[in-house]
Coordinates of C-alpha atoms (C1' of nucleotides) in Angstrom, one line a residue:
Chain F
M3 CA 0.3 -0.3 0.2
K4 CA 3.1 2.2 1.0
K5 CA 4.7 2.2 -2.5
P6 CA 1.8 3.7 -4.8
L7 CA 1.8 6.4 -2.3
N8 CA 4.7 7.1 -2.4
Q9 CA 5.5 7.1 -6.2
N10 CA 2.4 9.8 -6.0
V11 CA 4.5 11.8 -3.5
V12 CA 7.6 11.8 -6.1
F13 CA 5.6 12.4 -8.3
A14 CA 3.9 15.2 -7.2
L15 CA 7.1 16.5 -5.6
R16 CA 8.6 16.6 -9.3
N17 CA 5.7 17.7 -10.6
E18 CA 6.5 21.1 -8.2
L19 CA 9.9 21.3 -8.6
S20 CA 9.4 20.7 -12.2
N21 CA 6.7 23.9 -11.9
F22 CA 8.8 25.9 -9.5
H23 CA 11.5 25.6 -12.5
T24 CA 9.8 26.4 -15.1
E25 CA 8.5 29.6 -14.1
F26 CA 11.6 30.2 -12.4
F27 CA 13.0 30.0 -16.1
Y28 CA 10.7 32.2 -17.8
C29 CA 10.7 34.5 -14.8
I30 CA 14.0 35.0 -16.2
Q31 CA 13.6 35.2 -19.4
R32 CA 11.0 38.2 -18.3
Q33 CA 13.5 40.1 -16.5
L34 CA 16.2 39.6 -19.5
R35 CA 13.6 40.6 -22.2
N36 CA 12.5 43.4 -20.2
C37 CA 16.1 45.3 -18.9
N38 CA 16.5 48.6 -20.2
D39 CA 19.3 49.8 -18.4
I40 CA 22.8 47.9 -17.5
V41 CA 22.4 47.9 -13.8
S42 CA 18.6 45.8 -14.4
A43 CA 21.2 43.5 -17.4
T44 CA 23.7 42.8 -14.2
S45 CA 21.4 41.9 -11.6
A46 CA 19.4 39.6 -14.2
H47 CA 22.5 38.0 -14.6
S48 CA 23.5 37.6 -10.9
N49 CA 20.0 35.8 -10.8
V50 CA 21.1 33.6 -13.6
F51 CA 24.1 32.9 -12.1
K52 CA 22.8 31.8 -8.6
S53 CA 20.2 30.4 -10.2
G54 CA 22.7 27.8 -11.8
F55 CA 21.4 28.8 -15.1
L56 CA 24.3 30.0 -16.9
N57 CA 25.0 26.5 -18.3
D58 CA 21.7 26.5 -19.6
T59 CA 22.5 28.2 -23.8
F60 CA 18.7 29.0 -23.8
T61 CA 19.2 31.4 -21.2
S62 CA 22.8 32.4 -21.8
N63 CA 21.3 33.6 -25.0
H64 CA 18.7 35.6 -23.7
L65 CA 21.7 37.8 -21.4
I66 CA 23.9 37.8 -24.7
N67 CA 21.1 39.5 -26.5
C68 CA 20.2 41.6 -23.7
Y69 CA 24.0 42.7 -23.1
V70 CA 24.0 43.5 -27.4
R71 CA 20.8 45.4 -27.1
L72 CA 22.4 47.8 -24.3
Q73 CA 25.6 48.0 -26.9
K74 CA 27.6 46.0 -24.4
I75 CA 29.1 44.1 -27.1
N76 CA 32.4 43.4 -24.4
D77 CA 30.1 42.2 -22.0
A78 CA 28.1 39.6 -24.6
R79 CA 31.5 38.1 -25.4
K80 CA 32.8 37.8 -22.4
L81 CA 29.8 35.9 -21.5
F82 CA 29.8 34.1 -25.0
D83 CA 33.4 32.8 -24.5
E84 CA 32.2 31.3 -21.2
M85 CA 29.5 29.4 -22.6
P86 CA 29.8 25.8 -22.4
A87 CA 27.9 24.6 -25.4
P88 CA 26.7 27.8 -27.2
N89 CA 24.9 26.9 -30.6
V90 CA 23.5 28.9 -33.7
V91 CA 21.2 31.2 -32.0
S92 CA 24.2 32.5 -29.7
W93 CA 26.7 33.1 -32.8
T94 CA 24.1 34.4 -34.2
S95 CA 23.4 37.1 -31.6
L96 CA 26.9 38.0 -31.1
M97 CA 27.5 38.6 -34.9
A98 CA 24.3 40.6 -34.9
G99 CA 25.8 42.6 -32.2
Y100 CA 29.6 43.4 -33.4
V101 CA 27.3 44.5 -36.6
D102 CA 25.0 47.1 -34.4
A103 CA 28.4 48.1 -32.9
G104 CA 30.1 49.6 -35.9
Q105 CA 32.5 46.0 -36.1
P106 CA 31.0 44.1 -39.1
Q107 CA 34.4 42.7 -39.8
M108 CA 34.2 40.9 -35.9
A109 CA 31.1 39.7 -37.1
L110 CA 32.6 38.0 -40.3
S111 CA 35.7 36.7 -38.1
L112 CA 33.5 35.5 -35.6
S113 CA 31.4 33.6 -38.3
R114 CA 34.6 31.8 -39.7
E115 CA 34.8 30.7 -36.2
M116 CA 31.4 29.2 -36.0
Y117 CA 31.9 27.5 -39.2
R118 CA 35.5 26.1 -37.5
S119 CA 33.2 25.3 -34.8
S120 CA 31.2 22.8 -36.9
V121 CA 28.0 24.9 -36.1
V122 CA 26.0 25.0 -38.8
P123 CA 24.4 28.2 -39.7
N124 CA 21.1 28.9 -40.3
D125 CA 19.1 32.0 -42.4
F126 CA 19.2 34.5 -39.5
T127 CA 23.1 33.7 -39.5
F128 CA 23.4 33.9 -43.3
A129 CA 21.6 37.3 -43.1
T130 CA 23.6 38.4 -40.2
M131 CA 26.7 38.0 -42.1
I132 CA 25.4 39.3 -45.8
N133 CA 24.6 42.7 -43.9
A134 CA 28.2 42.7 -42.4
C135 CA 29.7 42.4 -46.3
S136 CA 27.0 44.9 -47.2
I137 CA 28.3 47.8 -44.1
L138 CA 31.8 46.8 -45.7
A139 CA 31.1 46.7 -49.4
D140 CA 33.3 43.5 -49.2
L141 CA 32.2 41.7 -52.5
Q142 CA 34.3 39.2 -52.4
V143 CA 33.5 38.0 -49.2
G144 CA 29.9 38.8 -50.2
K145 CA 30.3 36.1 -52.9
T146 CA 31.8 33.6 -51.0
V147 CA 28.6 33.5 -48.6
H148 CA 26.7 33.9 -51.5
A149 CA 28.0 30.9 -52.4
H150 CA 26.8 28.9 -48.8
V151 CA 23.8 30.6 -49.0
E152 CA 23.4 28.2 -52.5
I153 CA 25.1 24.9 -51.1
L154 CA 23.2 24.6 -48.0
G155 CA 19.7 25.9 -49.6
F156 CA 18.2 28.7 -48.5
R157 CA 17.9 30.4 -52.4
S158 CA 14.5 30.8 -51.4
N159 CA 14.2 32.6 -48.3
L160 CA 13.1 36.1 -48.4
V161 CA 15.4 37.5 -45.7
V162 CA 18.5 35.6 -47.0
C163 CA 17.5 36.8 -50.6
S164 CA 16.6 40.3 -49.9
S165 CA 19.8 40.7 -48.0
L166 CA 21.6 39.6 -51.3
V167 CA 19.9 42.5 -52.6
D168 CA 21.2 44.5 -50.9
M169 CA 24.5 43.4 -50.3
Y170 CA 25.3 43.8 -54.2
G171 CA 23.5 46.9 -54.3
K172 CA 25.8 48.3 -52.0
C173 CA 28.9 46.8 -53.6
N174 CA 28.2 48.5 -57.3
D175 CA 27.1 44.9 -58.5
V176 CA 23.4 46.0 -59.7
D177 CA 23.2 43.2 -62.4
E178 CA 24.0 40.9 -59.4
A179 CA 21.2 42.6 -57.7
R180 CA 18.5 42.5 -60.1
R181 CA 20.1 38.5 -60.9
V182 CA 18.9 37.7 -57.1
F183 CA 15.8 39.8 -57.5
D184 CA 14.3 38.1 -60.6
L185 CA 15.4 34.4 -59.4
M186 CA 13.4 35.2 -56.0
S187 CA 10.2 32.8 -56.0
C188 CA 8.3 35.3 -52.9
R189 CA 9.2 39.2 -52.5
N190 CA 7.9 42.0 -50.0
V191 CA 8.4 45.8 -49.7
V192 CA 12.0 44.9 -48.2
S193 CA 12.9 43.1 -50.9
W194 CA 11.5 45.5 -53.8
T195 CA 13.0 48.5 -51.4
S196 CA 16.3 46.9 -51.4
M197 CA 16.1 46.5 -55.7
I198 CA 15.0 49.6 -55.9
T199 CA 18.1 51.1 -53.4
A200 CA 20.5 49.6 -55.0
Y201 CA 19.6 51.0 -58.6
A202 CA 18.9 54.4 -56.9
Q203 CA 22.5 54.4 -55.3
N204 CA 24.1 53.3 -58.6
A205 CA 23.4 56.1 -60.7
Q206 CA 20.3 54.4 -62.3
G207 CA 17.4 56.4 -61.0
H208 CA 15.1 55.5 -63.9
H209 CA 15.8 51.9 -63.5
A210 CA 14.6 52.6 -59.4
L211 CA 11.3 54.6 -60.8
Q212 CA 11.0 51.2 -63.1
I213 CA 11.2 49.2 -60.6
F214 CA 8.8 51.5 -57.9
R215 CA 6.0 51.7 -60.8
E216 CA 5.9 47.7 -61.4
F217 CA 5.7 47.4 -57.4
G218 CA 2.8 49.8 -57.9
V219 CA 1.0 48.2 -61.2
L220 CA 1.2 45.1 -59.2
M221 CA -0.7 46.7 -56.5
L222 CA 1.7 44.1 -54.0
D223 CA 1.6 46.3 -51.2
H224 CA 1.8 50.3 -50.4
P225 CA 4.8 51.6 -50.2
N226 CA 6.5 52.3 -47.2
H227 CA 8.4 55.5 -45.6
F228 CA 11.5 53.1 -46.2
M229 CA 10.7 52.4 -50.0
L230 CA 9.8 56.2 -50.5
A231 CA 12.7 57.5 -48.8
S232 CA 14.6 55.8 -51.4
V233 CA 12.2 56.6 -54.9
I234 CA 12.6 60.5 -53.4
N235 CA 16.3 59.8 -53.3
A236 CA 16.4 58.6 -57.0
C237 CA 13.9 61.3 -58.4
A238 CA 16.9 63.8 -56.7
S239 CA 19.5 61.8 -58.2
L240 CA 17.7 62.6 -61.7
G241 CA 16.9 65.9 -61.3
R242 CA 13.4 65.0 -61.9
L243 CA 11.0 67.9 -59.6
V244 CA 8.0 66.1 -61.2
S245 CA 8.3 62.8 -59.9
G246 CA 9.8 64.2 -56.7
K247 CA 6.7 66.2 -56.4
V248 CA 4.9 62.9 -56.9
A249 CA 6.6 60.6 -54.5
H250 CA 5.9 63.9 -52.1
G251 CA 2.3 63.2 -52.8
T252 CA 2.7 59.7 -52.0
V253 CA 4.7 60.9 -49.0
I254 CA 1.7 63.1 -47.6
R255 CA -1.2 60.4 -48.3
R256 CA 0.6 57.5 -46.9
S257 CA 1.0 59.6 -43.9
H258 CA 4.9 59.5 -44.2
D259 CA 5.4 63.0 -43.8
S260 CA 6.4 63.3 -40.3
N261 CA 9.4 60.7 -40.8
D262 CA 12.8 62.9 -40.4
V263 CA 13.7 60.5 -42.8
V264 CA 11.8 60.8 -45.4
A265 CA 11.5 64.5 -44.7
S266 CA 14.9 64.7 -45.1
A267 CA 15.1 63.1 -48.6
L268 CA 12.8 65.2 -49.6
V269 CA 14.7 68.5 -48.6
D270 CA 17.9 67.2 -50.5
M271 CA 15.6 66.4 -53.5
Y272 CA 14.0 69.6 -54.0
A273 CA 17.2 71.4 -53.9
K274 CA 18.6 68.8 -56.3
C275 CA 15.5 69.4 -58.5
G276 CA 16.0 73.3 -58.4
S277 CA 13.1 74.1 -56.0
V278 CA 15.6 75.4 -52.8
S279 CA 12.1 77.1 -51.5
Y280 CA 10.7 74.2 -51.4
S281 CA 13.3 72.3 -49.2
E282 CA 13.0 74.7 -47.0
K283 CA 9.0 74.7 -46.7
V284 CA 9.8 70.8 -45.9
F285 CA 12.7 71.2 -43.7
R286 CA 10.8 73.9 -42.1
R287 CA 7.6 71.5 -40.9
I288 CA 9.8 68.8 -39.7
R289 CA 9.5 69.3 -36.0
N290 CA 12.6 67.8 -34.4
P291 CA 15.5 67.8 -37.3
S292 CA 18.4 65.9 -36.9
V293 CA 22.0 66.5 -38.2
I294 CA 21.2 65.1 -41.1
S295 CA 17.8 67.1 -42.2
Y296 CA 20.1 70.0 -41.0
T297 CA 22.9 69.0 -43.1
S298 CA 20.5 68.3 -46.5
M299 CA 19.5 72.1 -46.0
I300 CA 22.7 73.5 -45.4
V301 CA 24.1 71.7 -48.6
G302 CA 20.8 72.6 -50.4
A303 CA 21.4 76.4 -49.9
A304 CA 25.0 76.3 -50.1
K305 CA 24.0 74.6 -53.8
Y306 CA 22.1 78.0 -54.4
G307 CA 25.4 80.5 -53.6
L308 CA 23.4 81.1 -50.5
G309 CA 26.5 80.8 -47.9
N310 CA 25.6 83.4 -45.1
T311 CA 22.1 80.9 -45.0
S312 CA 24.1 77.6 -44.8
L313 CA 25.9 79.6 -41.6
D314 CA 23.2 80.8 -40.0
L315 CA 21.2 77.1 -40.3
F316 CA 24.6 75.7 -38.7
E317 CA 24.7 78.5 -35.7
E318 CA 21.2 77.4 -35.7
M319 CA 21.8 73.7 -35.0
I320 CA 24.5 74.3 -32.6
D321 CA 22.0 76.6 -30.6
R322 CA 20.7 73.5 -30.4
R323 CA 22.6 71.4 -29.6
I324 CA 22.7 69.0 -32.3
K325 CA 25.8 67.9 -32.9
P326 CA 27.4 69.0 -36.1
N327 CA 29.1 65.8 -38.1
D328 CA 32.1 65.0 -40.5
I329 CA 29.6 65.8 -43.6
T330 CA 27.8 68.8 -41.8
F331 CA 31.5 70.2 -42.3
V332 CA 31.8 69.6 -45.9
G333 CA 28.3 71.4 -46.3
I334 CA 29.6 74.2 -44.5
L335 CA 32.8 74.2 -46.1
H336 CA 31.3 74.2 -49.7
A337 CA 29.3 76.9 -48.5
C338 CA 31.9 79.6 -47.8
S339 CA 33.7 77.9 -50.9
H340 CA 31.1 78.6 -53.4
S341 CA 30.2 82.2 -52.1
G342 CA 33.2 83.5 -51.3
L343 CA 33.8 83.6 -47.5
V344 CA 37.2 82.4 -47.6
D345 CA 38.1 83.9 -44.0
E346 CA 34.6 82.4 -42.3
G347 CA 35.6 79.1 -43.9
L348 CA 39.1 78.9 -42.6
E349 CA 37.8 79.7 -39.4
H350 CA 35.1 76.6 -39.0
L351 CA 38.2 74.1 -40.8
K352 CA 39.9 75.6 -37.6
S353 CA 36.8 74.9 -35.1
M354 CA 35.8 71.4 -36.1
H355 CA 38.7 70.3 -34.2
V356 CA 38.6 72.9 -31.2
K357 CA 35.5 73.0 -31.0
H358 CA 33.2 70.1 -32.4
G359 CA 36.2 67.1 -31.5
I360 CA 35.7 66.5 -35.5
I361 CA 39.4 65.5 -37.5
P362 CA 39.4 67.0 -40.6
D363 CA 40.2 64.6 -43.3
A364 CA 41.3 65.0 -47.2
K365 CA 37.1 65.5 -47.9
H366 CA 37.4 69.4 -45.8
Y367 CA 41.0 69.7 -47.3
T368 CA 39.6 69.3 -51.0
C369 CA 37.2 72.0 -49.8
V370 CA 39.3 74.4 -48.4
V371 CA 41.7 74.0 -51.9
D372 CA 38.4 74.9 -53.7
M373 CA 38.1 77.5 -51.6
L374 CA 41.4 79.0 -52.0
G375 CA 41.5 77.8 -55.5
R376 CA 38.0 79.8 -56.5
T377 CA 39.2 83.1 -55.4
G378 CA 42.9 82.7 -57.0
R379 CA 45.2 81.8 -53.8
L380 CA 46.7 78.9 -56.2
E381 CA 49.4 79.1 -54.6
E382 CA 48.1 78.5 -51.2
A383 CA 46.2 76.1 -52.3
Y384 CA 48.5 74.1 -54.0
Q385 CA 50.9 74.0 -51.3
L386 CA 48.1 72.7 -49.3
A387 CA 47.2 69.9 -51.5
K388 CA 50.5 68.8 -51.7
S389 CA 50.2 68.3 -48.3
I390 CA 47.4 66.4 -47.6
Q391 CA 48.1 62.7 -47.3
V392 CA 44.9 60.7 -49.6
E393 CA 43.7 57.6 -50.6
S394 CA 43.3 57.2 -54.6
D395 CA 40.2 58.3 -54.4
E396 CA 40.6 61.0 -52.5
G397 CA 43.3 61.9 -54.5
A398 CA 41.6 62.1 -58.1
L399 CA 38.9 64.7 -56.3
L400 CA 41.3 66.8 -54.6
W401 CA 44.0 67.1 -58.1
G402 CA 41.0 68.0 -60.0
T403 CA 39.5 70.4 -57.8
L404 CA 42.9 72.3 -57.9
L405 CA 43.1 71.3 -61.6
S406 CA 39.5 73.0 -62.3
A407 CA 40.7 76.3 -60.4
S408 CA 44.0 76.7 -62.0
R409 CA 42.3 76.3 -65.8
L410 CA 40.1 79.5 -64.1
H411 CA 42.6 81.3 -62.9
G412 CA 45.0 80.7 -66.1
R413 CA 47.8 79.0 -63.7
V414 CA 49.0 76.3 -66.7
D415 CA 52.2 75.1 -64.3
I416 CA 49.6 74.0 -61.6
A417 CA 47.5 72.4 -64.2
V418 CA 50.1 70.6 -65.8
E419 CA 50.9 69.5 -61.9
A420 CA 47.2 68.6 -60.7
S421 CA 46.8 67.2 -64.5
K422 CA 49.9 64.5 -64.1
R423 CA 48.5 63.9 -60.7
L424 CA 44.8 63.6 -61.8
I425 CA 46.4 60.8 -64.6
E426 CA 48.7 59.3 -62.3
S427 CA 45.6 58.4 -60.1
N428 CA 43.7 56.9 -63.2
Q429 CA 40.3 58.3 -62.3
Q430 CA 39.2 61.4 -64.4
V431 CA 41.8 61.0 -66.8
S432 CA 39.5 62.1 -69.9
G433 CA 38.6 65.0 -67.9
A434 CA 42.0 65.4 -66.6
Y435 CA 42.9 65.9 -70.3
V436 CA 40.6 68.0 -71.7
T437 CA 40.8 70.5 -69.1
L438 CA 44.8 70.6 -68.8
S439 CA 43.8 70.8 -72.9
N440 CA 42.0 73.3 -72.3
A441 CA 44.4 75.3 -69.8
Y442 CA 46.9 74.8 -72.4
A443 CA 44.5 76.8 -74.8
L444 CA 43.9 79.5 -72.5
A445 CA 47.1 80.7 -72.5
G446 CA 47.7 80.4 -76.3
Q447 CA 49.5 77.3 -76.0
W448 CA 48.6 75.3 -79.0
E449 CA 51.4 73.5 -79.3
N450 CA 51.1 71.8 -75.8
V451 CA 47.0 71.6 -77.1
H452 CA 48.2 69.7 -80.5
S453 CA 50.2 67.8 -78.4
L454 CA 48.0 66.5 -75.8
R455 CA 45.4 65.6 -78.4
S456 CA 47.4 63.2 -80.5
E457 CA 48.4 61.9 -76.9
M458 CA 44.8 61.2 -76.2
K459 CA 44.2 60.1 -79.9
R460 CA 47.1 57.2 -79.1
T461 CA 46.8 56.5 -76.2
G462 CA 42.3 56.4 -77.0
V463 CA 41.3 58.6 -74.3
Y464 CA 37.8 59.5 -75.4
K465 CA 35.9 62.0 -72.9
E466 CA 32.4 61.4 -72.3
P467 CA 30.2 64.3 -73.7
G468 CA 28.3 66.1 -70.8
C469 CA 24.8 66.6 -70.5
S470 CA 22.3 69.2 -69.8
W471 CA 18.9 68.7 -69.6
V472 CA 15.1 71.0 -68.5
E473 CA 12.3 69.4 -67.6
I474 CA 9.0 71.1 -69.3
K475 CA 5.4 69.8 -68.1
D476 CA 5.6 65.9 -68.0
S477 CA 8.8 65.7 -70.3
S478 CA 13.2 65.9 -70.2
Y479 CA 14.6 67.9 -72.9
V480 CA 18.2 66.9 -73.4
F481 CA 21.1 68.9 -73.9
Y482 CA 24.3 66.8 -74.5
A483 CA 27.7 68.6 -75.5
G484 CA 28.9 68.5 -79.1
D485 CA 25.1 67.8 -80.2
V486 CA 23.9 71.8 -80.4
A487 CA 25.5 72.3 -83.8
S488 CA 24.1 69.1 -85.8
C489 CA 20.7 69.3 -83.5
P490 CA 17.6 70.5 -86.0
Q491 CA 17.2 73.2 -84.6
G492 CA 20.9 74.3 -83.7
N493 CA 21.5 76.8 -86.2
K494 CA 18.9 78.8 -83.8
L495 CA 20.5 78.0 -80.6
V496 CA 24.3 78.6 -82.1
G497 CA 22.5 82.1 -82.9
L498 CA 21.0 82.5 -80.1
L499 CA 24.5 81.5 -78.1
R500 CA 26.4 84.3 -80.0
E501 CA 23.7 86.8 -79.5
L502 CA 23.9 86.4 -75.6
E503 CA 27.7 86.3 -75.9
E504 CA 27.6 89.8 -77.5
R505 CA 24.9 91.1 -75.3
M506 CA 27.0 90.1 -72.5
K507 CA 30.5 90.9 -73.7
E508 CA 28.6 94.5 -74.2
R509 CA 28.2 94.5 -70.8
G510 CA 31.6 93.7 -70.0
Y511 CA 31.4 90.1 -69.4
V512 CA 35.3 88.6 -69.5
G513 CA 34.9 85.1 -68.3
G514 CA 36.3 82.4 -70.4
S515 CA 34.1 80.0 -70.6
I516 CA 30.9 81.4 -72.6
G517 CA 32.5 83.1 -75.8
L518 CA 33.4 80.9 -78.7
V519 CA 37.2 81.7 -77.8
F520 CA 38.0 78.0 -78.7
V521 CA 37.2 77.7 -82.2
D522 CA 40.7 76.1 -83.3
V523 CA 41.0 73.7 -80.2
E524 CA 40.1 69.8 -81.7
E525 CA 37.0 68.2 -81.6
E526 CA 36.8 67.2 -77.9
A527 CA 37.9 70.2 -76.1
K528 CA 34.9 72.0 -78.9
E529 CA 32.6 69.7 -77.2
E530 CA 33.2 70.5 -73.1
I531 CA 32.8 74.5 -74.2
V532 CA 29.2 74.0 -76.5
G533 CA 28.6 71.8 -73.5
L534 CA 29.0 75.1 -71.1
H535 CA 27.0 76.9 -73.8
S536 CA 23.8 74.6 -73.8
E537 CA 24.6 74.2 -69.9
R538 CA 24.3 78.0 -69.9
L539 CA 21.4 78.1 -71.8
A540 CA 18.9 75.5 -70.1
L541 CA 19.8 77.4 -66.7
A542 CA 18.8 80.4 -68.1
F543 CA 15.6 79.0 -69.6
G544 CA 15.0 77.6 -66.2
L545 CA 14.6 81.3 -64.8
I546 CA 11.7 81.5 -67.2
N547 CA 7.9 81.9 -66.3
I548 CA 6.8 80.8 -70.1
P549 CA 3.7 82.5 -71.1
K550 CA 0.7 80.1 -70.6
G551 CA 1.4 79.3 -67.4
V552 CA 4.2 77.2 -68.2
T553 CA 7.5 76.7 -66.3
I554 CA 10.6 75.6 -67.4
R555 CA 13.0 74.8 -64.7
V556 CA 16.5 73.3 -64.9
M557 CA 17.0 70.4 -63.0
K558 CA 20.6 71.2 -62.7
N559 CA 23.6 72.7 -61.8
L560 CA 21.1 75.7 -60.8
R561 CA 23.7 77.8 -60.0
M562 CA 22.6 81.7 -59.4
C563 CA 26.1 83.6 -59.6
R564 CA 25.8 86.6 -61.0
D565 CA 27.3 85.5 -64.7
C566 CA 23.6 83.6 -64.9
H567 CA 21.7 86.2 -63.2
E568 CA 23.5 88.0 -66.4
A569 CA 22.5 85.1 -68.4
F570 CA 18.9 85.0 -67.3
K571 CA 18.1 89.0 -67.7
L572 CA 20.0 88.5 -71.7
I573 CA 17.8 85.2 -72.7
S574 CA 14.9 86.5 -71.6
D575 CA 14.7 89.4 -73.7
I576 CA 15.8 87.2 -76.6
V577 CA 13.7 83.9 -75.7
E578 CA 10.4 86.7 -75.6
R579 CA 10.1 86.7 -79.7
D580 CA 11.5 83.2 -80.4
F581 CA 9.5 80.4 -81.4
M582 CA 10.0 78.5 -78.3
V583 CA 8.1 80.6 -76.2
R584 CA 5.0 80.7 -78.6
D585 CA 4.7 77.7 -79.3
V586 CA 6.5 75.9 -76.7
N587 CA 5.5 71.9 -78.1
R588 CA 7.6 73.1 -80.9
F589 CA 10.8 72.9 -78.5
H590 CA 12.6 70.1 -79.8
H591 CA 14.5 67.4 -77.6
F592 CA 17.8 67.7 -79.1
D593 CA 18.6 63.4 -79.1
K594 CA 21.5 62.1 -78.6
G595 CA 19.9 59.2 -76.5
S596 CA 16.4 58.4 -75.4
C597 CA 14.4 60.8 -73.7
T598 CA 10.8 59.9 -72.6
C599 CA 8.5 61.0 -70.0
R600 CA 9.3 59.3 -67.2
D601 CA 6.6 60.1 -64.3
F602 CA 5.1 57.8 -62.7
Chain H
dT8 C1' 16.1 33.2 -28.2
dT9 C1' 19.0 35.5 -33.4
dA10 C1' 18.5 38.4 -39.8
dG11 C1' 17.0 42.1 -44.1
dG12 C1' 15.4 47.5 -46.6
dG13 C1' 15.9 54.4 -46.4
dT14 C1' 18.4 60.4 -45.5
dT15 C1' 23.5 64.5 -45.9
dA16 C1' 29.2 65.7 -49.6
dG17 C1' 33.5 66.8 -52.1

DNA sequence: TTAGGGTTAG
């Protein structure tokens, strides 16, 4: 009789213990999930230790995640190293922690350790590894991870594939991003956004808008704020004001206008599309502007030559205790450079480190070289350029900047040196040749011009023609450098330019870029000169309110310098009696490539 | 228990 009773007691006790164990277990997990500060995390850690649960992988994983959430990656690592049997979640959580802590390299190094430990990665692990490659823009490692994804059978996983699309986009391999995207068996708003972003960030804004249109046509989902921010960015990169406004409308309809990131993208888009007043309107509606919103507005104002506005915005930002970053200072220096505020610019350069703890680097010094160069302080600019330690890409920008300034001020000696450095960097080589050639032409050194042109032909260096465009209603009209003279309305345009040139000369214009003075320069150089003309022309059109309520705006390079104001006044007179004003639809597209209505 | 997408520059 006693035996069954004893068994019952034992069962009851076991159940009691098990319930207690389970209750305690969940209690600890709840505590770990709710930890919002390091004190409660340490207390929870201590409870886990006392209860003997530290050897339990599941509980330790919760603790790792708690430290990761609190950005205590070293505590998470210490705990991980003490675990007797970390599983795939332990490894993945720590890797994700390193990514969040800005150490993606450590995440990848950990993934290699994980492979050696024979723990098998899962879809979460792959997504984390791919994210690390994306941040590092490491295409080689990214491809290796992709190969493992295929081998281990995760090619149909939505999150893993979306991460791959993003990674290929960030590594500038858009074709591969598209290939992965096309092969996906199912997609969601994240995968579509990744593809749109891949295009937008790789100078393929038209494809980005095309994908966005497809997303809308398929009625898959509503665009969210992530997607809209990317689409706005694509519009900005294309200078497509109409599309940008349509996107803005969608933002308002979907109630995403209070999102700071979307608003910052809009501020940037309007500035790049020639409507800085809209930028300001959007900016002033942001309730708590971040450093990025301020920087967008500072840069936007700077593009329009409103240097003092940029500086005021900077002061306002500091007064609101918003900490500037390195890019804010690029904007400030750029603003000073384009508004001739050299002393203010040099003062800000000094204050960067002293007041704000940001050490100026090559990009800041490049702005200063530009600032000095524009105002003719070529010698100082040259000495500064020589003293800066730069990587290859940065060097191309630095010497390219100095080259432009030396051409502008006719310093052939410095132009020669800057071109040499630029050609050595193996970037913008054709631009360097053409600019140097023009510097020689300006100085009347025709022998050097011809010898440089021969060298270009011999080495096969070809200068891509630049272009400008205007947007009328819902269509863009493109002017390609070199096209003006050969297009159907070319004679009229050239006539217009000559008239403009004459009028400007009459009013004392002495600059070298507008006049047809380089008639003896060979073909490539002429292309650049004519390109400048067409740009000026487009620029002038952009400032004119055409009758019948049609406004023509210039989408690119809208600079309100003195020359442009002058050009505006003059070309207004000319255009008023030109057929293009009376019948705007006859304003031809000077076709060299495709140009269609790209509104969505 | 762990994972993916967005904004600012020369």
